XYZ file of N, CA, C and O in Angstrom:
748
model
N 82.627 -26.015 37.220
C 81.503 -26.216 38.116
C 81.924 -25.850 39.536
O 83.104 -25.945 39.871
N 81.171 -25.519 40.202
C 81.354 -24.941 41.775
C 81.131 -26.089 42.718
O 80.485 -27.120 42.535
N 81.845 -25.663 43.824
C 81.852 -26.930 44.559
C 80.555 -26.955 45.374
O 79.890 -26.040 45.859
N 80.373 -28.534 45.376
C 79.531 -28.868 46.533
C 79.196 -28.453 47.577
O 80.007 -27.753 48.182
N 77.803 -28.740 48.215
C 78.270 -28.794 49.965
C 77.730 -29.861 50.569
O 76.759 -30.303 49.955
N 78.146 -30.717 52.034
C 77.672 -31.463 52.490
C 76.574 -30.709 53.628
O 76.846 -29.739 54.335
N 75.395 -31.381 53.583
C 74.682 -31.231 54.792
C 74.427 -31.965 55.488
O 73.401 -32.583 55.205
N 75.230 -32.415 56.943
C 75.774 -33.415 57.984
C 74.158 -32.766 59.171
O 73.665 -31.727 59.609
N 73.935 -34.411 59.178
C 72.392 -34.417 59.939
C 73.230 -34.872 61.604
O 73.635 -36.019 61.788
N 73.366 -33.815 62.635
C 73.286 -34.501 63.492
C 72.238 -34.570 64.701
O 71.197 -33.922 64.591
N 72.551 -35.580 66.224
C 71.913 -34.508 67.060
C 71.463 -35.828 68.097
O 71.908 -36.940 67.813
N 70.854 -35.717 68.918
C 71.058 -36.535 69.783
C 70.047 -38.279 69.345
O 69.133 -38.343 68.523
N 70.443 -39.146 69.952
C 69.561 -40.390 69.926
C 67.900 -40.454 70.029
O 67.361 -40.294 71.124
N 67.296 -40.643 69.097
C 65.735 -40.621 69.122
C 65.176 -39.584 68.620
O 64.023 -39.715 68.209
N 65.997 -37.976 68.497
C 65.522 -36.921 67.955
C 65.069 -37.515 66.356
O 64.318 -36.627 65.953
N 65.138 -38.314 65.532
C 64.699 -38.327 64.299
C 65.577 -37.816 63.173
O 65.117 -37.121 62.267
N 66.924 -38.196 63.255
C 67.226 -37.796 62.509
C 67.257 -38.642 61.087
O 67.213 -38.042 60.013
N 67.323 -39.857 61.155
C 67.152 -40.910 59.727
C 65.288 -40.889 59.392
O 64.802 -41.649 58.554
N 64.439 -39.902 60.199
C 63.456 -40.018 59.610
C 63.639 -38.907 58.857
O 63.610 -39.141 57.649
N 63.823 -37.752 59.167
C 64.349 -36.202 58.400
C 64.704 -36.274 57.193
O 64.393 -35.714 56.142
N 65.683 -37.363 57.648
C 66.446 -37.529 56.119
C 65.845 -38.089 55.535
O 65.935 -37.620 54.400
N 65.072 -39.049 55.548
C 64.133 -40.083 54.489
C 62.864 -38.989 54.062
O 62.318 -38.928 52.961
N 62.606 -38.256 55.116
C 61.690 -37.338 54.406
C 62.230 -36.536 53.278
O 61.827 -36.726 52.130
N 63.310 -35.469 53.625
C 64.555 -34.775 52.479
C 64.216 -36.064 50.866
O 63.569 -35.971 49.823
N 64.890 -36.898 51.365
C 65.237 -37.625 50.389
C 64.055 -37.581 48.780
O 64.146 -37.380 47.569
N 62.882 -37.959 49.957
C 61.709 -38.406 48.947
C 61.235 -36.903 48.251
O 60.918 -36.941 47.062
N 61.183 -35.697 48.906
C 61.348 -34.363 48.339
C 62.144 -33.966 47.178
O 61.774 -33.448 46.124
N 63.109 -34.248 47.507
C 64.853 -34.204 46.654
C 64.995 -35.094 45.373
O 65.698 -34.820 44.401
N 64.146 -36.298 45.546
C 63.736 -37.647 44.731
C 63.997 -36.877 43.154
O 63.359 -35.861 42.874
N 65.035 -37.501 42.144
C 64.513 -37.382 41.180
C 65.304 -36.302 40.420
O 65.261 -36.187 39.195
N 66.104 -35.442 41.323
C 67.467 -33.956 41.194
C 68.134 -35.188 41.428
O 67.794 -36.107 42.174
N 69.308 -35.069 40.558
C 70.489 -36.032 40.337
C 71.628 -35.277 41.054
O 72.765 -35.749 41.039
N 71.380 -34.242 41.613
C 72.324 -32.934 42.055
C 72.340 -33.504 43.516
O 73.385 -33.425 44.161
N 71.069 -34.154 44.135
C 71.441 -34.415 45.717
C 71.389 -35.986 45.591
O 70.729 -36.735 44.872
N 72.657 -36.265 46.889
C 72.632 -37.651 47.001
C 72.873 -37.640 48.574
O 73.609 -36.931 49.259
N 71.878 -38.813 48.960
C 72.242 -39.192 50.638
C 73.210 -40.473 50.578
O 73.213 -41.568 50.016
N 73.918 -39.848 51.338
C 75.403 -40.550 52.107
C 75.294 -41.749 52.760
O 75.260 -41.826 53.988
N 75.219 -43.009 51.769
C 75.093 -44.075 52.560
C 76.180 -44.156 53.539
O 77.289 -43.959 53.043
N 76.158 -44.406 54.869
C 77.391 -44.936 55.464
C 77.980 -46.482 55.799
O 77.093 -47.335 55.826
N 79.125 -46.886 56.016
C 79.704 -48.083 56.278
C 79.580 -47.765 58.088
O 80.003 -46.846 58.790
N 78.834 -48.945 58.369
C 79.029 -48.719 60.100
C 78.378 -50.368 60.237
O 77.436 -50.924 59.672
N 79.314 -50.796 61.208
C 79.047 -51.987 61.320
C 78.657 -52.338 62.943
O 79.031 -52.434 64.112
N 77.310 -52.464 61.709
C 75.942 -52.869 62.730
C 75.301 -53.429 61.600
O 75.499 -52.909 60.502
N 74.358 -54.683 61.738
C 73.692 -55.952 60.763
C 72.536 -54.881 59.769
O 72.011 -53.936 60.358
N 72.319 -55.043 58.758
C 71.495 -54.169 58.063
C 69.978 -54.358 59.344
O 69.311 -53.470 59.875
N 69.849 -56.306 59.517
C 68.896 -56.185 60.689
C 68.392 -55.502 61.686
O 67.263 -55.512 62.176
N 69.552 -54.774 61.996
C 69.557 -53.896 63.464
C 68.295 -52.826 62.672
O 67.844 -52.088 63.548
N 68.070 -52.733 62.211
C 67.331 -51.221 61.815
C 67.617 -49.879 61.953
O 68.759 -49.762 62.398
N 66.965 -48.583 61.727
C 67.434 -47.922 61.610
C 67.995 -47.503 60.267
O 67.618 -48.187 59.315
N 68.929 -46.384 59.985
C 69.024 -45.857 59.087
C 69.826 -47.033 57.777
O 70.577 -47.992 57.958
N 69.261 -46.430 56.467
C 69.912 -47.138 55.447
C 71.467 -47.007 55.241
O 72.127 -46.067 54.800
N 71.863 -48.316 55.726
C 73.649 -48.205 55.569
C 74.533 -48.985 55.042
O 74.238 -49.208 53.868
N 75.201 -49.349 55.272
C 76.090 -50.480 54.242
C 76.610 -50.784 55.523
O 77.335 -50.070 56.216
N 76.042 -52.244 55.844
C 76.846 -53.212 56.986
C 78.004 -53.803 56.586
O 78.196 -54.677 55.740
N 78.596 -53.338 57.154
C 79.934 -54.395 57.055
C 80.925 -54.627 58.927
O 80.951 -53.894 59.915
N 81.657 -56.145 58.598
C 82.118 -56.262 59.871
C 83.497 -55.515 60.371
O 84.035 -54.833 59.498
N 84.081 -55.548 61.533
C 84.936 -54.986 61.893
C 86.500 -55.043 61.531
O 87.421 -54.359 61.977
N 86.509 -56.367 60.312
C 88.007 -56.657 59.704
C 87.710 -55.882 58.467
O 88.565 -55.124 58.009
N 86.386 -56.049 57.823
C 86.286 -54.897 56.531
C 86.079 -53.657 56.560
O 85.956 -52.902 55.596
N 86.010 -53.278 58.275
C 85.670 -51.674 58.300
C 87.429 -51.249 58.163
O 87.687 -50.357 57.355
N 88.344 -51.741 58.770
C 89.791 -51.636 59.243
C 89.869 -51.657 57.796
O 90.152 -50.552 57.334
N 89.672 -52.764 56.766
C 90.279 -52.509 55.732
C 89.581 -51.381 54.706
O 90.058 -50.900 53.678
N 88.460 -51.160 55.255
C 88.309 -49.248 54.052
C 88.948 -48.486 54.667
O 89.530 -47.691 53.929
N 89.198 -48.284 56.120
C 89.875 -47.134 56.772
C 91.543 -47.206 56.029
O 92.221 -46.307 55.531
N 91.774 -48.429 56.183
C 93.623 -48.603 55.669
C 93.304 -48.496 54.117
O 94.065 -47.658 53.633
N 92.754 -48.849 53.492
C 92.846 -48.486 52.100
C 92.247 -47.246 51.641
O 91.688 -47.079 50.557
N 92.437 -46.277 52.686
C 92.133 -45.015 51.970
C 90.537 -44.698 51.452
O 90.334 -43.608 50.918
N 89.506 -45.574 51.599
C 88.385 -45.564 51.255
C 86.892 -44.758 51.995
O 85.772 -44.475 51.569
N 87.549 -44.615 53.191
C 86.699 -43.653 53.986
C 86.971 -42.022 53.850
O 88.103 -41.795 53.423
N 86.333 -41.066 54.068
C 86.645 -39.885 53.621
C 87.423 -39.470 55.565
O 88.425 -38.859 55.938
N 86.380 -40.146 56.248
C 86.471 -39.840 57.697
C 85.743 -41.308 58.457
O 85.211 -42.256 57.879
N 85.918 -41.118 59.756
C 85.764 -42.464 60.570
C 85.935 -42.425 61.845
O 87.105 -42.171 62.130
N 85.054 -42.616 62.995
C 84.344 -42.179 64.102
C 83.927 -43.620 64.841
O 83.466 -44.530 64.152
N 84.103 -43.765 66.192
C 83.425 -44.510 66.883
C 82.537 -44.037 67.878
O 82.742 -42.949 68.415
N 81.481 -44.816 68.202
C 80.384 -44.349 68.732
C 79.588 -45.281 69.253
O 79.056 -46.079 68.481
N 79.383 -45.354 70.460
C 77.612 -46.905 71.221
C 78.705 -47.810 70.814
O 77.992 -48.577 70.167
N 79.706 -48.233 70.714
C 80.388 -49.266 70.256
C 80.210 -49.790 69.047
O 80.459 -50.995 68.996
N 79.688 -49.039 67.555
C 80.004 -49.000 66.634
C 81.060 -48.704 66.011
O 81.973 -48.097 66.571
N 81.113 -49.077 64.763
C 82.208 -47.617 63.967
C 81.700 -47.331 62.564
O 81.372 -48.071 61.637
N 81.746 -45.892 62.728
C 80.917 -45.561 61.028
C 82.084 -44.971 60.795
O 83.047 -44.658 61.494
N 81.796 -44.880 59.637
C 82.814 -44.322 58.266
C 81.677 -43.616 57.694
O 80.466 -43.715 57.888
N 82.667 -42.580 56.636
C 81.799 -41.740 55.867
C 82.668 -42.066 54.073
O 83.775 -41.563 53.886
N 82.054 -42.844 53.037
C 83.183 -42.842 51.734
C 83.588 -41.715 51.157
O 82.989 -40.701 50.800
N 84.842 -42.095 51.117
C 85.642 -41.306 50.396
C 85.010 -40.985 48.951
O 85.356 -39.892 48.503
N 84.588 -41.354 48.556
C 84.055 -40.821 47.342
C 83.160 -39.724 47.300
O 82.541 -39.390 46.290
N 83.081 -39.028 48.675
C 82.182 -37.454 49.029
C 82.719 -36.566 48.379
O 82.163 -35.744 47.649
N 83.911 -36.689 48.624
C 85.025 -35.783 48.248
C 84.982 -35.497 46.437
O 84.921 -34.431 45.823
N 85.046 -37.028 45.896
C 85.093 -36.041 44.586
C 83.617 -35.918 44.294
O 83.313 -35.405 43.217
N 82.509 -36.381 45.234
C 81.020 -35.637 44.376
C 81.000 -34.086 44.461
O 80.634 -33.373 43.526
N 81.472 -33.579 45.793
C 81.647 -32.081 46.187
C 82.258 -31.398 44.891
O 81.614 -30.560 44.259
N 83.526 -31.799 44.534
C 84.155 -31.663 43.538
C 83.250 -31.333 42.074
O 83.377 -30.374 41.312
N 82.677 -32.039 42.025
C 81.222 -32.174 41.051
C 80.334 -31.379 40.809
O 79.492 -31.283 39.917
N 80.757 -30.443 42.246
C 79.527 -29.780 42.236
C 77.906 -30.384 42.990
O 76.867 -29.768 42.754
N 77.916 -31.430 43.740
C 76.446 -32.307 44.224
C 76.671 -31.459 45.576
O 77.543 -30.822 46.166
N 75.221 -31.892 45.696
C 74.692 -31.578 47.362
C 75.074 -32.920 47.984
O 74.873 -33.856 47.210
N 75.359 -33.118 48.665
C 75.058 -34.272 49.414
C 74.195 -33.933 51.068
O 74.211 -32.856 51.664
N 73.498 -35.206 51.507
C 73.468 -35.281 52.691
C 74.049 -36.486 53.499
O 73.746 -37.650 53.240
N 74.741 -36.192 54.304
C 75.368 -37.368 55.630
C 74.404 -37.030 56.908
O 74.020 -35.928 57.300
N 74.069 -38.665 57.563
C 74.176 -38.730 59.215
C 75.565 -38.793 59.793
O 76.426 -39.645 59.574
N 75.620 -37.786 60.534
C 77.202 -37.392 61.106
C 76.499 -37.726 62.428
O 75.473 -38.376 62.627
N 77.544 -36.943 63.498
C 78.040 -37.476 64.569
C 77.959 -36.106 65.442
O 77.993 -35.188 64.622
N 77.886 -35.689 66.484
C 78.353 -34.178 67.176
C 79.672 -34.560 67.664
O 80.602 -33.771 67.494
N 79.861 -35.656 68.241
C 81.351 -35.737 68.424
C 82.273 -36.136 67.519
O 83.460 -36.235 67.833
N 81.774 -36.436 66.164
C 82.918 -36.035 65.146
C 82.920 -34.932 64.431
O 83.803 -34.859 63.577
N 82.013 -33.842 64.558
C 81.826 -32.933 63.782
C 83.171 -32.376 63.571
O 83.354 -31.931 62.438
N 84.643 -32.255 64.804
C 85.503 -31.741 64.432
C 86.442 -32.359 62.919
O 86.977 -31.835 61.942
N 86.287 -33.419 63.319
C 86.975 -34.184 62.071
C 86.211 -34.124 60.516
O 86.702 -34.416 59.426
N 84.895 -33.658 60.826
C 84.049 -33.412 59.278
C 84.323 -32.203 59.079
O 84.204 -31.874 57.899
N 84.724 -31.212 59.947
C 85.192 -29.671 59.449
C 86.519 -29.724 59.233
O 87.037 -28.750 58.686
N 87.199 -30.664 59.546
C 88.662 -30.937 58.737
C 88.678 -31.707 57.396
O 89.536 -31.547 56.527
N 87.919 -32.327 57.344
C 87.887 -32.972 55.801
C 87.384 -32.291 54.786
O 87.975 -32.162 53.714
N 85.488 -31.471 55.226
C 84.908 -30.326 54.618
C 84.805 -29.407 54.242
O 84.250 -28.942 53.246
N 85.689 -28.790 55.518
C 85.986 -27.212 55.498
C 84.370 -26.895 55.246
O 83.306 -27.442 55.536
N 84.903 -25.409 54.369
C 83.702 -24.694 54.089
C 82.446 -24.933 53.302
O 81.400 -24.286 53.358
N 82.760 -26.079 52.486
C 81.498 -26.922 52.000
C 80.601 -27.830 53.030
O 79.763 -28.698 52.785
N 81.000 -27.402 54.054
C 80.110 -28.123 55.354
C 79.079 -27.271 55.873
O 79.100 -26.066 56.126
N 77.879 -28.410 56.017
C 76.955 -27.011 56.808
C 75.818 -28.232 58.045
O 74.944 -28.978 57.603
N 76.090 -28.138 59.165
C 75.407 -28.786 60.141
C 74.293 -28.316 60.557
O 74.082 -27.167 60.944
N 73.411 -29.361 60.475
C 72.142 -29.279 60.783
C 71.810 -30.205 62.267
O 72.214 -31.293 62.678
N 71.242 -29.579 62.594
C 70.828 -30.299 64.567
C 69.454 -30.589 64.229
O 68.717 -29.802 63.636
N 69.088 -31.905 64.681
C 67.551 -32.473 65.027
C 67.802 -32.632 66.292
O 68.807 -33.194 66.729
N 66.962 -32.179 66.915
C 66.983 -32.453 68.511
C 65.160 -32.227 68.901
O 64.276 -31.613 68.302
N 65.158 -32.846 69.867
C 63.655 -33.215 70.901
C 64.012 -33.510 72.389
O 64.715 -34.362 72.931
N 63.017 -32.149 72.973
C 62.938 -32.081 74.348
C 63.810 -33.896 74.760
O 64.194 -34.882 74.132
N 63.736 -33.375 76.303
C 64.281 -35.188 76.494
C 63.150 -35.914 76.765
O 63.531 -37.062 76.535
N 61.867 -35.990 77.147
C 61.146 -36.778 77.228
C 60.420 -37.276 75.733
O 60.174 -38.465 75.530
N 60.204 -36.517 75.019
C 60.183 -37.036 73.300
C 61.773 -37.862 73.077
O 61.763 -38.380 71.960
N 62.369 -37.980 73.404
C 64.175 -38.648 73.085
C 63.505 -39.877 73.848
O 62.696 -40.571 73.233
N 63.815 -40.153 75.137
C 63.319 -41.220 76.066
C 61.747 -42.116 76.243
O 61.421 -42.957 77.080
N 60.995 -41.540 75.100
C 60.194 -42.060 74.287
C 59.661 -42.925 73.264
O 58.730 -43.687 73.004
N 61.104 -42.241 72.657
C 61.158 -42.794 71.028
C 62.179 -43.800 71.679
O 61.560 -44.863 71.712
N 63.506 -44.013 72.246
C 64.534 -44.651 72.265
C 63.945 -45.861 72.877
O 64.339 -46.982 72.556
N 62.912 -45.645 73.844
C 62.328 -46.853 74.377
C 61.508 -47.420 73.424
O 61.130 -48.491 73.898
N 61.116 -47.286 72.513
C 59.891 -47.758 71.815
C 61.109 -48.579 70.282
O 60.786 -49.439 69.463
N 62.242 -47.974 70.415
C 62.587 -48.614 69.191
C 63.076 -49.890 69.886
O 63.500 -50.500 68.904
N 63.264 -50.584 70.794
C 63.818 -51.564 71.663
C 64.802 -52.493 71.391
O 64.710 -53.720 71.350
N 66.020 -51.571 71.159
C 67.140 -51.474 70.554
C 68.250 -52.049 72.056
O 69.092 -52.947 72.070
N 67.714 -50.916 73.419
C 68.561 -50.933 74.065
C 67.980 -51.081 75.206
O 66.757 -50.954 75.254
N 68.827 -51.424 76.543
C 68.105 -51.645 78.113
C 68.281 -50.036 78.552
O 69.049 -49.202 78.070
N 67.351 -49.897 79.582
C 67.025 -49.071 80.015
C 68.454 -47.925 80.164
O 68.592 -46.748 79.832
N 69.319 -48.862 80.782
C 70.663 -48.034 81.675
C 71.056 -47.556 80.229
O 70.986 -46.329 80.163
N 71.474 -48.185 78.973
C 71.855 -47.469 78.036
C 70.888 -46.066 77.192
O 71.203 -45.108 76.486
N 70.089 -46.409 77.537
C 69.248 -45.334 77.224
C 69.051 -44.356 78.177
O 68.321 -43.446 77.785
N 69.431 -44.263 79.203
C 69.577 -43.144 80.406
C 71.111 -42.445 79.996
O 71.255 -41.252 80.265
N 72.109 -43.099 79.427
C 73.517 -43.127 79.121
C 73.160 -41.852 78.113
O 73.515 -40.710 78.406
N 72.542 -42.110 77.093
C 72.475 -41.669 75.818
C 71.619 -39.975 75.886
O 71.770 -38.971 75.191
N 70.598 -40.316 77.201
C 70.059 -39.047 77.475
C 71.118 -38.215 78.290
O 71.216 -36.997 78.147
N 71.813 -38.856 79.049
C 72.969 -38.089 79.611
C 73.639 -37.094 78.558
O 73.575 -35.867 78.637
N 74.336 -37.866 77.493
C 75.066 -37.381 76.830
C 74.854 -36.694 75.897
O 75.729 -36.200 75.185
N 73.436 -36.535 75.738
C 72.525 -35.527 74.599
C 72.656 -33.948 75.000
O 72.586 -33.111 74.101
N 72.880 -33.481 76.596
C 73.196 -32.485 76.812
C 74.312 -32.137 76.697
O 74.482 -31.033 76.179
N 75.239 -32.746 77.027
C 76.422 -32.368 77.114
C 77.823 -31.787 76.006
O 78.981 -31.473 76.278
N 77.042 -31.835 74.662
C 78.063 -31.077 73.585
C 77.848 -29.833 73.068
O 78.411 -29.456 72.040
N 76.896 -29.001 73.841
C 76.162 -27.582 73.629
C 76.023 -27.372 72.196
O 76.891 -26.806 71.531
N 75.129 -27.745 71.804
C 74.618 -28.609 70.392
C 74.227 -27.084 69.682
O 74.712 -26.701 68.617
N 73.454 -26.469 70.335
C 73.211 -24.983 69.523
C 73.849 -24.159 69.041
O 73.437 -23.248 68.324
N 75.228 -24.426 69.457
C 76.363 -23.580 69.111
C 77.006 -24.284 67.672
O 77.554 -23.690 66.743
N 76.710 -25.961 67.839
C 77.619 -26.239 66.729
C 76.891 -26.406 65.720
O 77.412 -27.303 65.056
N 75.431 -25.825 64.945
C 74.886 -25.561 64.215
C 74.535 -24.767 63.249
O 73.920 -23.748 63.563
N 74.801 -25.001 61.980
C 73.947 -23.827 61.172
C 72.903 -23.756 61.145
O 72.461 -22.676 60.752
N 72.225 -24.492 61.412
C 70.950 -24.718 61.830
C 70.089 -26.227 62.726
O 70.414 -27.305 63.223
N 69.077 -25.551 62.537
C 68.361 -25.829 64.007
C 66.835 -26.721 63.771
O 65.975 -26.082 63.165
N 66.569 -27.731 64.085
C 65.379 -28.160 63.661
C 65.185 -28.892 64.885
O 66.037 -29.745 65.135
N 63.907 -28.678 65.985
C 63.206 -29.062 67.303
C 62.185 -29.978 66.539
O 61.280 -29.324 66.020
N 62.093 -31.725 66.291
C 61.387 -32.399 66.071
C 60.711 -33.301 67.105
O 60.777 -34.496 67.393
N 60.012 -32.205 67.556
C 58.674 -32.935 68.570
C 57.110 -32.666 67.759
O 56.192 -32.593 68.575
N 56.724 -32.526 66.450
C 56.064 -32.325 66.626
C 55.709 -33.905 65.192
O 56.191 -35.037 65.247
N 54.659 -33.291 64.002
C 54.705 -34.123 62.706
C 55.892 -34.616 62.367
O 56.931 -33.989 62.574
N 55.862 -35.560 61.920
C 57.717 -35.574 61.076
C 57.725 -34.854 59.925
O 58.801 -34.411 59.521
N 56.400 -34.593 59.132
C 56.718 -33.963 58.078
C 56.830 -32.625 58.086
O 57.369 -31.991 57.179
N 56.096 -31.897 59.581
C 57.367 -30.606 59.651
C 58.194 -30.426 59.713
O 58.537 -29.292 59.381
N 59.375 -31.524 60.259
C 60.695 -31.205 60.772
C 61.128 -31.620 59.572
O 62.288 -31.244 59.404
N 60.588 -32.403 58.409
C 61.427 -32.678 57.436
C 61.415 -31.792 56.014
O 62.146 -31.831 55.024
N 60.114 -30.878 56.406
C 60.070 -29.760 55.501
C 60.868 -29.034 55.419
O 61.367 -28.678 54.352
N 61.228 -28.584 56.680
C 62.340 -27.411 57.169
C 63.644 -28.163 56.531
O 64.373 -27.708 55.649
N 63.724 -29.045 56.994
C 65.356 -29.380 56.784
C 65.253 -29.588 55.329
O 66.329 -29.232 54.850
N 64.354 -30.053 54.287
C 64.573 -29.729 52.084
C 63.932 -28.157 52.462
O 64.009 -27.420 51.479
N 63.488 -27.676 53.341
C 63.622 -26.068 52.569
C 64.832 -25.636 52.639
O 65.302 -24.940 51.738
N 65.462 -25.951 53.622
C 66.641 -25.354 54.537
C 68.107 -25.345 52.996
O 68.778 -24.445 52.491
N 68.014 -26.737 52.782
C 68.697 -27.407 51.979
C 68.216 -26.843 50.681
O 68.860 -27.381 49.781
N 67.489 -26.119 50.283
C 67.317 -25.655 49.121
C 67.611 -24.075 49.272
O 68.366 -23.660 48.393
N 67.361 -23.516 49.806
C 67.568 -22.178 50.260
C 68.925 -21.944 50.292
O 69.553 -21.086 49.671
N 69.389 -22.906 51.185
C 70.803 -22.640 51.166
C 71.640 -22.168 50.108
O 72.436 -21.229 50.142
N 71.256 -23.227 48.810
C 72.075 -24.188 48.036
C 71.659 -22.196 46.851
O 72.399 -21.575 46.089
N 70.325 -21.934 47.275
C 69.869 -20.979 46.502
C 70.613 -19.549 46.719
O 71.151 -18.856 45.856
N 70.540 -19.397 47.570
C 71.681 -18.381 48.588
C 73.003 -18.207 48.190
O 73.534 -17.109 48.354
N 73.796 -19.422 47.535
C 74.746 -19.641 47.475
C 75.261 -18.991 45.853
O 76.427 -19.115 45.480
């Protein structure tokens, strides 16, 4: 069987990217070939936001030391992990999809290599500073923080592709299961 590939959702705060993916998902629903990448990041399942596996900061240390994360990133004063068990679905032959990171993307092209393929959700900044206020997650100053730093990793470059979600969600989430099928078809 041929190997996998991962398709790592990143892109700035509020662009939509755990809605993308929930759209993908329900498309994808039902192919045993794609699976979305729960992650370990410890933040309360409460907090909302994307579907993840909460856990606290003595059990995140212990998947990282026991070899159980594939990769592992801090971020907003979180820490996500990605499981090690990606590795042998690729192996398998599965699609997967992950919410990644732009500032870990270097460390997912060291674990991935060429079974990696990044996808960018991004929205103008006033659609970002919109949505981030409305999920009321954070105070203002952190959300000015977060728009800061949305420019600053020249995001177009580190993409295979490209998805501008200002408009339906179910356009931006079309593109990204066509994208993901095309690819996989291409291949």
């Amino acid at each position: 069987m041929s190997r996998g590939t991962i398709f790592v959702v990143v892109g700035p705060s509020g662009a939509g990217k755990d809605s993308v993916i929930d759209h993908a998902r329900r498309q994808l629903a039902g192919d045993k070939t794609y699976r979305i990448v729960k992650r370990y990041i410890t933040r309360p399942k409460e907090a909302g936001g994307e579907d993840h596996q909460p856990v606290d900061h003595a059990a995140f240390s212990e998947l990282a030391a026991a070899g159980r994360l594939a990769l592992h990133w801090q971020a907003h004063g979180l820490f996500y992990g990605i499981p090690a068990e990606t590795l042998d679905d690729l192996q398998a032959g599965r699609i997967l999809i992950a919410n990644g990171s732009r500032a870990a993307l270097p460390a997912f092209r060291e674990v991935y290599g060429d079974a990696l393929k990044v996808v960018l959700v991004t929205a103008p900044q006033t659609v970002l500073a919109e949505r981030l206020a409305a999920r009321g997650r954070e105070a203002a100053d952190s959300i000015l923080q977060r728009l800061e730093r949305s420019g600053e990793l020249g995001d177009e470059t580190i993409a295979d592709f490209v998805i501008v979600n200002d408009k339906e969600l179910a356009a931006a989430g079309d593109l990204f299961a066509g994208y993901v099928r095309s690819s996989l078809a291409a291949a």
